[in-house]
Every structure is written in C-alpha cells, then in structure tokens.
mmCIF file of C-alpha atoms and ligand atoms in Angstrom:
data_model
loop_
_atom_site.group_PDB
_atom_site.id
_atom_site.type_symbol
_atom_site.label_atom_id
_atom_site.label_comp_id
_atom_site.label_asym_id
_atom_site.label_seq_id
_atom_site.Cartn_x
_atom_site.Cartn_y
_atom_site.Cartn_z
ATOM 1 C CA MET A 1 0.000 0.000 0.000
ATOM 2 C CA ILE A 2 2.778 2.395 0.923
ATOM 3 C CA LYS A 3 4.621 1.569 -2.322
ATOM 4 C CA GLU A 4 1.443 2.162 -4.287
ATOM 5 C CA ALA A 5 0.987 5.534 -2.524
ATOM 6 C CA ALA A 6 4.597 6.467 -3.272
ATOM 7 C CA ARG A 7 4.085 5.608 -6.938
ATOM 8 C CA LEU A 8 0.963 7.822 -7.103
ATOM 9 C CA ILE A 9 2.955 10.671 -5.539
ATOM 10 C CA CYS A 10 5.835 10.312 -7.998
ATOM 11 C CA GLU A 11 3.466 10.273 -10.971
ATOM 12 C CA SER A 12 1.419 13.227 -9.735
ATOM 13 C CA LYS A 13 1.346 16.581 -11.508
ATOM 14 C CA HIS A 14 -0.282 18.582 -8.723
ATOM 15 C CA LEU A 15 0.143 16.946 -5.334
ATOM 16 C CA CYS A 16 -1.465 18.694 -2.418
ATOM 17 C CA ALA A 17 -1.757 17.825 1.282
ATOM 18 C CA PHE A 18 -4.695 18.470 3.594
ATOM 19 C CA THR A 19 -3.802 18.309 7.283
ATOM 20 C CA GLY A 20 -5.632 18.434 10.595
ATOM 21 C CA ALA A 21 -5.002 18.248 14.320
ATOM 22 C CA GLY A 22 -3.752 14.649 14.087
ATOM 23 C CA ILE A 23 -0.493 15.736 12.473
ATOM 24 C CA SER A 24 0.375 17.985 15.436
ATOM 25 C CA VAL A 25 -0.659 15.623 18.231
ATOM 26 C CA GLU A 26 2.832 14.080 18.251
ATOM 27 C CA SER A 27 4.211 17.599 18.750
ATOM 28 C CA GLY A 28 2.275 17.777 22.007
ATOM 29 C CA ILE A 29 -0.608 19.864 20.700
ATOM 30 C CA PRO A 30 -3.940 18.413 21.785
ATOM 31 C CA PRO A 31 -6.829 18.258 19.304
ATOM 32 C CA PHE A 32 -9.885 20.422 20.028
ATOM 33 C CA ARG A 33 -12.356 17.571 19.867
ATOM 34 C CA GLY A 34 -12.411 13.921 20.822
ATOM 35 C CA PRO A 35 -10.556 12.087 23.618
ATOM 36 C CA GLY A 36 -7.977 14.324 25.301
ATOM 37 C CA GLY A 37 -9.347 17.272 23.328
ATOM 38 C CA LEU A 38 -9.151 20.871 24.570
ATOM 39 C CA TRP A 39 -12.909 21.214 24.689
ATOM 40 C CA ASN A 40 -13.081 18.497 27.322
ATOM 41 C CA SER A 41 -11.139 20.791 29.698
ATOM 42 C CA TYR A 42 -12.222 24.258 28.539
ATOM 43 C CA ASN A 43 -15.465 25.900 27.575
ATOM 44 C CA PRO A 44 -14.765 27.185 24.040
ATOM 45 C CA ASP A 45 -16.738 30.425 24.683
ATOM 46 C CA PHE A 46 -13.538 32.428 25.091
ATOM 47 C CA ILE A 47 -12.916 32.142 21.369
ATOM 48 C CA GLU A 48 -16.503 32.896 20.358
ATOM 49 C CA ILE A 49 -16.358 36.301 18.706
ATOM 50 C CA ASN A 50 -19.191 38.046 20.601
ATOM 51 C CA HIS A 51 -18.067 36.640 23.925
ATOM 52 C CA PHE A 52 -14.552 37.835 23.121
ATOM 53 C CA TYR A 53 -15.799 41.395 22.449
ATOM 54 C CA ARG A 54 -17.779 41.356 25.712
ATOM 55 C CA TYR A 55 -15.076 39.789 27.941
ATOM 56 C CA PRO A 56 -11.717 40.580 26.307
ATOM 57 C CA THR A 57 -9.603 40.351 29.466
ATOM 58 C CA GLU A 58 -10.965 36.984 30.642
ATOM 59 C CA SER A 59 -10.830 35.600 27.089
ATOM 60 C CA TRP A 60 -7.265 36.784 26.619
ATOM 61 C CA GLN A 61 -6.111 35.092 29.822
ATOM 62 C CA LEU A 62 -7.144 31.721 28.377
ATOM 63 C CA ILE A 63 -5.924 32.566 24.867
ATOM 64 C CA LYS A 64 -2.467 33.379 26.209
ATOM 65 C CA GLU A 65 -2.337 30.341 28.502
ATOM 66 C CA ILE A 66 -3.504 27.798 25.913
ATOM 67 C CA PHE A 67 -2.394 29.125 22.535
ATOM 68 C CA TYR A 68 0.732 31.097 23.299
ATOM 69 C CA ASP A 69 2.299 29.712 26.506
ATOM 70 C CA PHE A 70 1.362 26.072 25.827
ATOM 71 C CA PHE A 71 1.112 25.673 22.017
ATOM 72 C CA GLY A 72 4.079 28.041 21.654
ATOM 73 C CA GLN A 73 6.363 25.378 23.163
ATOM 74 C CA ALA A 74 5.672 22.900 20.370
ATOM 75 C CA SER A 75 8.144 21.979 17.628
ATOM 76 C CA PRO A 76 7.472 20.333 14.277
ATOM 77 C CA ASN A 77 7.602 16.536 14.249
ATOM 78 C CA ALA A 78 8.738 14.021 11.630
ATOM 79 C CA ALA A 79 5.378 14.245 9.836
ATOM 80 C CA HIS A 80 5.664 18.027 9.303
ATOM 81 C CA ILE A 81 9.268 17.519 8.169
ATOM 82 C CA ALA A 82 8.306 14.720 5.756
ATOM 83 C CA LEU A 83 5.817 17.040 4.022
ATOM 84 C CA ALA A 84 8.427 19.836 3.893
ATOM 85 C CA ASN A 85 10.814 17.335 2.252
ATOM 86 C CA LEU A 86 8.194 16.394 -0.349
ATOM 87 C CA GLU A 87 7.990 20.088 -1.242
ATOM 88 C CA LYS A 88 11.795 20.355 -1.497
ATOM 89 C CA MET A 89 11.798 17.343 -3.814
ATOM 90 C CA GLY A 90 9.492 19.337 -6.102
ATOM 91 C CA LEU A 91 6.581 16.946 -5.588
ATOM 92 C CA LEU A 92 4.289 18.620 -3.061
ATOM 93 C CA LYS A 93 2.829 21.840 -4.467
ATOM 94 C CA ALA A 94 0.840 23.072 -1.456
ATOM 95 C CA ILE A 95 -0.481 22.270 1.985
ATOM 96 C CA ILE A 96 -3.967 23.165 3.100
ATOM 97 C CA THR A 97 -4.042 23.009 6.878
ATOM 98 C CA GLN A 98 -6.812 23.310 9.448
ATOM 99 C CA ASN A 99 -4.146 23.876 12.098
ATOM 100 C CA ILE A 100 -3.242 27.289 13.458
ATOM 101 C CA ASP A 101 0.065 26.232 15.034
ATOM 102 C CA ASN A 102 2.446 27.364 12.244
ATOM 103 C CA LEU A 103 4.359 24.053 12.502
ATOM 104 C CA HIS A 104 4.313 23.363 8.747
ATOM 105 C CA GLN A 105 6.152 26.645 8.147
ATOM 106 C CA THR A 106 8.561 26.013 11.025
ATOM 107 C CA ALA A 107 9.328 22.644 9.420
ATOM 108 C CA GLY A 108 10.210 24.414 6.157
ATOM 109 C CA SER A 109 7.055 24.242 4.036
ATOM 110 C CA THR A 110 6.612 27.468 2.081
ATOM 111 C CA VAL A 111 3.202 27.097 0.412
ATOM 112 C CA VAL A 112 0.737 26.693 3.272
ATOM 113 C CA HIS A 113 -2.894 27.769 3.098
ATOM 114 C CA GLU A 114 -4.121 28.218 6.659
ATOM 115 C CA PHE A 115 -7.833 27.567 6.332
ATOM 116 C CA HIS A 116 -8.499 28.547 9.951
ATOM 117 C CA GLY A 117 -5.917 31.322 10.180
ATOM 118 C CA THR A 118 -2.821 31.349 12.345
ATOM 119 C CA LEU A 119 -1.447 31.989 15.801
ATOM 120 C CA SER A 120 1.671 33.549 14.329
ATOM 121 C CA HIS A 121 -0.082 36.833 13.516
ATOM 122 C CA LEU A 122 -2.579 39.042 15.316
ATOM 123 C CA VAL A 123 -4.975 41.704 14.059
ATOM 124 C CA CYS A 124 -6.436 44.851 15.548
ATOM 125 C CA LEU A 125 -10.226 44.754 15.334
ATOM 126 C CA ASP A 126 -10.342 48.582 15.206
ATOM 127 C CA CYS A 127 -7.559 49.784 12.879
ATOM 128 C CA HIS A 128 -7.319 46.351 11.122
ATOM 129 C CA LYS A 129 -3.537 46.405 11.120
ATOM 130 C CA ARG A 130 -1.898 42.948 11.188
ATOM 131 C CA PHE A 131 1.081 42.195 13.444
ATOM 132 C CA ARG A 132 3.641 39.444 13.901
ATOM 133 C CA LEU A 133 3.590 37.718 17.263
ATOM 134 C CA ASP A 134 6.888 39.358 18.299
ATOM 135 C CA GLN A 135 5.355 42.812 17.800
ATOM 136 C CA ILE A 136 2.732 42.248 20.497
ATOM 137 C CA ASP A 137 3.459 42.671 24.198
ATOM 138 C CA MET A 138 1.365 40.246 26.270
ATOM 139 C CA THR A 139 2.494 41.488 29.673
ATOM 140 C CA ASN A 140 -0.853 43.196 30.215
ATOM 141 C CA LEU A 141 -4.032 41.661 28.849
ATOM 142 C CA PRO A 142 -5.697 42.362 26.554
ATOM 143 C CA PRO A 143 -2.567 43.445 24.679
ATOM 144 C CA GLU A 144 -2.381 47.018 23.416
ATOM 145 C CA CYS A 145 -2.497 47.737 19.684
ATOM 146 C CA PRO A 146 0.956 49.101 18.718
ATOM 147 C CA GLU A 147 -0.713 51.214 16.008
ATOM 148 C CA CYS A 148 -3.901 52.775 17.394
ATOM 149 C CA VAL A 149 -3.434 51.906 21.100
ATOM 150 C CA VAL A 150 -7.181 51.679 21.836
ATOM 151 C CA GLY A 151 -8.135 48.824 19.496
ATOM 152 C CA LEU A 152 -8.801 45.250 20.606
ATOM 153 C CA ILE A 153 -6.091 42.805 19.467
ATOM 154 C CA LYS A 154 -7.232 39.351 18.352
ATOM 155 C CA PRO A 155 -5.147 36.345 17.235
ATOM 156 C CA ASP A 156 -5.484 35.973 13.463
ATOM 157 C CA PHE A 157 -7.178 32.595 13.597
ATOM 158 C CA ILE A 158 -10.872 31.997 13.141
ATOM 159 C CA PHE A 159 -13.085 32.343 16.203
ATOM 160 C CA PHE A 160 -16.488 30.689 16.494
ATOM 161 C CA GLY A 161 -18.965 32.946 14.704
ATOM 162 C CA GLU A 162 -16.471 34.155 12.096
ATOM 163 C CA ASP A 163 -16.091 33.384 8.401
ATOM 164 C CA ILE A 164 -13.216 31.402 6.876
ATOM 165 C CA PRO A 165 -10.468 33.975 6.191
ATOM 166 C CA GLU A 166 -9.483 35.109 2.710
ATOM 167 C CA PRO A 167 -7.355 34.510 0.732
ATOM 168 C CA ALA A 168 -6.882 31.147 2.500
ATOM 169 C CA ARG A 169 -10.410 30.054 1.598
ATOM 170 C CA SER A 170 -10.136 30.799 -2.142
ATOM 171 C CA ASN A 171 -6.600 29.429 -2.340
ATOM 172 C CA SER A 172 -7.628 26.195 -0.605
ATOM 173 C CA LEU A 173 -10.587 25.701 -2.921
ATOM 174 C CA ALA A 174 -8.359 26.308 -5.956
ATOM 175 C CA GLU A 175 -5.776 23.794 -4.652
ATOM 176 C CA ALA A 176 -8.445 21.169 -4.032
ATOM 177 C CA ARG A 177 -9.826 21.653 -7.551
ATOM 178 C CA ASN A 178 -6.362 21.489 -9.167
ATOM 179 C CA ALA A 179 -5.004 18.529 -7.225
ATOM 180 C CA ASP A 180 -4.563 15.235 -9.017
ATOM 181 C CA VAL A 181 -3.385 13.541 -5.818
ATOM 182 C CA MET A 182 -4.255 14.672 -2.292
ATOM 183 C CA ILE A 183 -2.652 13.332 0.894
ATOM 184 C CA VAL A 184 -5.107 13.694 3.769
ATOM 185 C CA VAL A 185 -3.333 13.574 7.145
ATOM 186 C CA GLY A 186 -4.622 13.535 10.715
ATOM 187 C CA THR A 187 -8.169 14.676 10.219
ATOM 188 C CA THR A 188 -11.413 12.909 10.970
ATOM 189 C CA GLY A 189 -13.269 14.939 8.335
ATOM 190 C CA GLU A 190 -15.931 16.333 10.618
ATOM 191 C CA VAL A 191 -15.204 20.056 10.860
ATOM 192 C CA MET A 192 -17.310 22.071 8.393
ATOM 193 C CA PRO A 193 -16.603 23.519 5.917
ATOM 194 C CA ALA A 194 -12.929 22.434 5.856
ATOM 195 C CA CYS A 195 -13.903 18.767 5.697
ATOM 196 C CA THR A 196 -15.475 19.239 2.266
ATOM 197 C CA LEU A 197 -12.120 19.989 0.563
ATOM 198 C CA PRO A 198 -11.039 16.345 0.000
ATOM 199 C CA TYR A 199 -14.507 15.570 -1.411
ATOM 200 C CA LEU A 200 -14.105 18.493 -3.820
ATOM 201 C CA ALA A 201 -10.651 17.239 -4.842
ATOM 202 C CA GLN A 202 -11.948 13.705 -5.408
ATOM 203 C CA GLU A 203 -14.922 15.010 -7.400
ATOM 204 C CA LYS A 204 -12.479 16.878 -9.654
ATOM 205 C CA GLY A 205 -10.557 13.654 -10.268
ATOM 206 C CA ALA A 206 -7.905 13.558 -7.526
ATOM 207 C CA ARG A 207 -6.742 10.277 -6.014
ATOM 208 C CA ILE A 208 -6.902 10.371 -2.215
ATOM 209 C CA ILE A 209 -4.151 8.971 0.013
ATOM 210 C CA GLU A 210 -5.261 9.022 3.638
ATOM 211 C CA VAL A 211 -2.961 8.827 6.690
ATOM 212 C CA ASN A 212 -4.902 8.457 9.922
ATOM 213 C CA ILE A 213 -4.607 6.587 13.191
ATOM 214 C CA ALA A 214 -8.149 5.224 12.721
ATOM 215 C CA PRO A 215 -10.659 5.131 9.851
ATOM 216 C CA SER A 216 -12.390 8.480 9.270
ATOM 217 C CA ALA A 217 -15.410 9.833 7.419
ATOM 218 C CA TYR A 218 -13.253 9.705 4.268
ATOM 219 C CA THR A 219 -12.006 6.131 4.546
ATOM 220 C CA GLY A 220 -14.942 4.199 3.168
ATOM 221 C CA ALA A 221 -16.154 7.083 0.989
ATOM 222 C CA ILE A 222 -13.384 8.657 -1.105
ATOM 223 C CA THR A 223 -10.021 7.263 0.081
ATOM 224 C CA ASP A 224 -8.090 5.293 -2.545
ATOM 225 C CA ILE A 225 -5.182 4.266 -0.299
ATOM 226 C CA PHE A 226 -5.566 4.183 3.479
ATOM 227 C CA LEU A 227 -2.314 4.191 5.470
ATOM 228 C CA GLN A 228 -3.329 3.482 9.042
ATOM 229 C CA GLY A 229 -0.957 4.589 11.794
ATOM 230 C CA PRO A 230 0.655 7.598 13.475
ATOM 231 C CA ALA A 231 1.384 10.474 11.066
ATOM 232 C CA THR A 232 5.120 10.582 11.890
ATOM 233 C CA ALA A 233 5.871 6.917 11.146
ATOM 234 C CA MET A 234 3.582 6.683 8.127
ATOM 235 C CA LEU A 235 4.824 9.853 6.399
ATOM 236 C CA LYS A 236 8.467 9.048 7.150
ATOM 237 C CA ASN A 237 8.038 5.637 5.517
ATOM 238 C CA LEU A 238 6.106 7.126 2.631
ATOM 239 C CA VAL A 239 8.817 9.702 1.873
ATOM 240 C CA ALA A 240 11.482 6.977 2.109
ATOM 241 C CA GLU A 241 9.563 4.982 -0.537
ATOM 242 C CA VAL A 242 9.258 8.095 -2.713
ATOM 243 C CA GLU A 243 13.027 8.642 -2.404
ATOM 244 C CA ALA A 244 13.659 5.019 -3.368
ATOM 245 C CA ILE A 245 11.725 5.629 -6.598
ATOM 246 C CA THR A 246 13.113 9.086 -7.452
ATOM 247 C CA LEU A 247 16.741 8.899 -6.337
ATOM 248 C CA PRO A 248 19.287 7.071 -8.506
ATOM 249 C CA ALA A 249 20.438 3.811 -6.937
HETATM 250 ZN ZN1 ZN B 1 -5.268 49.173 16.236
#
C-alpha cells in the first residue's frame, strides 16, 4: 500500500496535502475535539467572537495560557518535516491546513494555506492592522495595539462565529480543484466547511491517500489508499519509498 501511494505521488502533476489536528498531536498539541481534546477541559466560549468582544480580558487570559504559553512550546515533528521534504523534492505543491500552530512553516514548508488562520499573527479589530507575534506585548491583557493603542487585538485565527479567512479560503478551494493527488493527514473529516475539501478534490478527479490513526469519514467514501498509523511513522516511511523511486540507486 505504501509503495502504491509512493508511486501515485511520484506520478502526480499537482500533489497537495490536507492536514488536521492529528499531524500535530505528536508535537504535544492536543486536538480540540475527541478524547484528550481541549474542549473536554475548557469551555470554548472564550474564542466565540461576541463573547470575546464582551469579555476581552478573561478571554485573553485563556488565549495566552492555551495558545501562546502552551502551544508556543511545540516543535514540528517528523510528519511536518516529511511534508516539507516532499515540497523540497518538487513533488508537493501546497499544503492546506486546518491547524493554526504554524508548525508546517517552522518545518520548512513554504506554500501553506491556513484555512483557519494562524497563531503567528494578530490583528487589531479597530484599525485592522496585522502584526507578527513578536510585535505584540502580552504582559498586560488584553494586549495594546501598537498602532492605534485603543483597538482590541485578536489572534489571526478563526473564532467561532467568524467566516473562513481570505485569501486562505479561495486558495484552498483552488488547490483542491487542481489537485490530481491529495494526501489527507490527521483529520477525521468532521469540521465544516474544511472537511469538504477532500470531497471536492476527489470530485475533480484527484486520487486520495489518507494517513490516519483510525478510519475516518473519508475512509470508506473517497479514500483510494488508506495508510493506518501515526502520522510521523507513516509519512516518514512514505517519503522513504518516494526517495527510493526518485533517487538514482
Ligand atoms: Zn489598532
């Protein structure tokens, strides 16, 4: 199966990856849903947009604790690195990720469409200026806008009650339509509307390679090759097989 997947990858013209929380679990980042998920320990209200406007200080205390102090410690794992290597080999054209942790970029991937936004930037809801994380002082919460001072600063990832950000949405849809092979990694396929992207790709003719620890909504429906196991081991093996095909003996 892994050899067959590697062959599909080597023959692809527009290979794209679609990743979810499962790829970052081995970096110590918990998923939001399911066993051990964040929403088992926290009420997600603090990242609901209207609640955030009403209670910015309380919301920011949790945002800083969970997303910056805790997630900020994480490093890319072998699965992120394997995808970065596939890009360097000229095979992987883009990653669409549901994750906000920036680990694909830290691993070296350069074309990453962040469907749910990112922790690595923040925006001012008043003057709409966008900032890098290192430009924001989190000593006092909520942090002050370095530009207009009075505006409310929000992490540039999607809160409940917000729309999918542009241009990530359009770029992701275009990638899904153009893909002839899509590697789906670490996602159960339940979060709307992100979960529809592999279906769109398959509808447009893409072959689907799925890497998941357990069967997902995709497995029996659209997956052509199911590689069951942890993302790190499976992607490492997959890239090794790809190398065996592409590199001269
Ligand atoms: Zn501002």
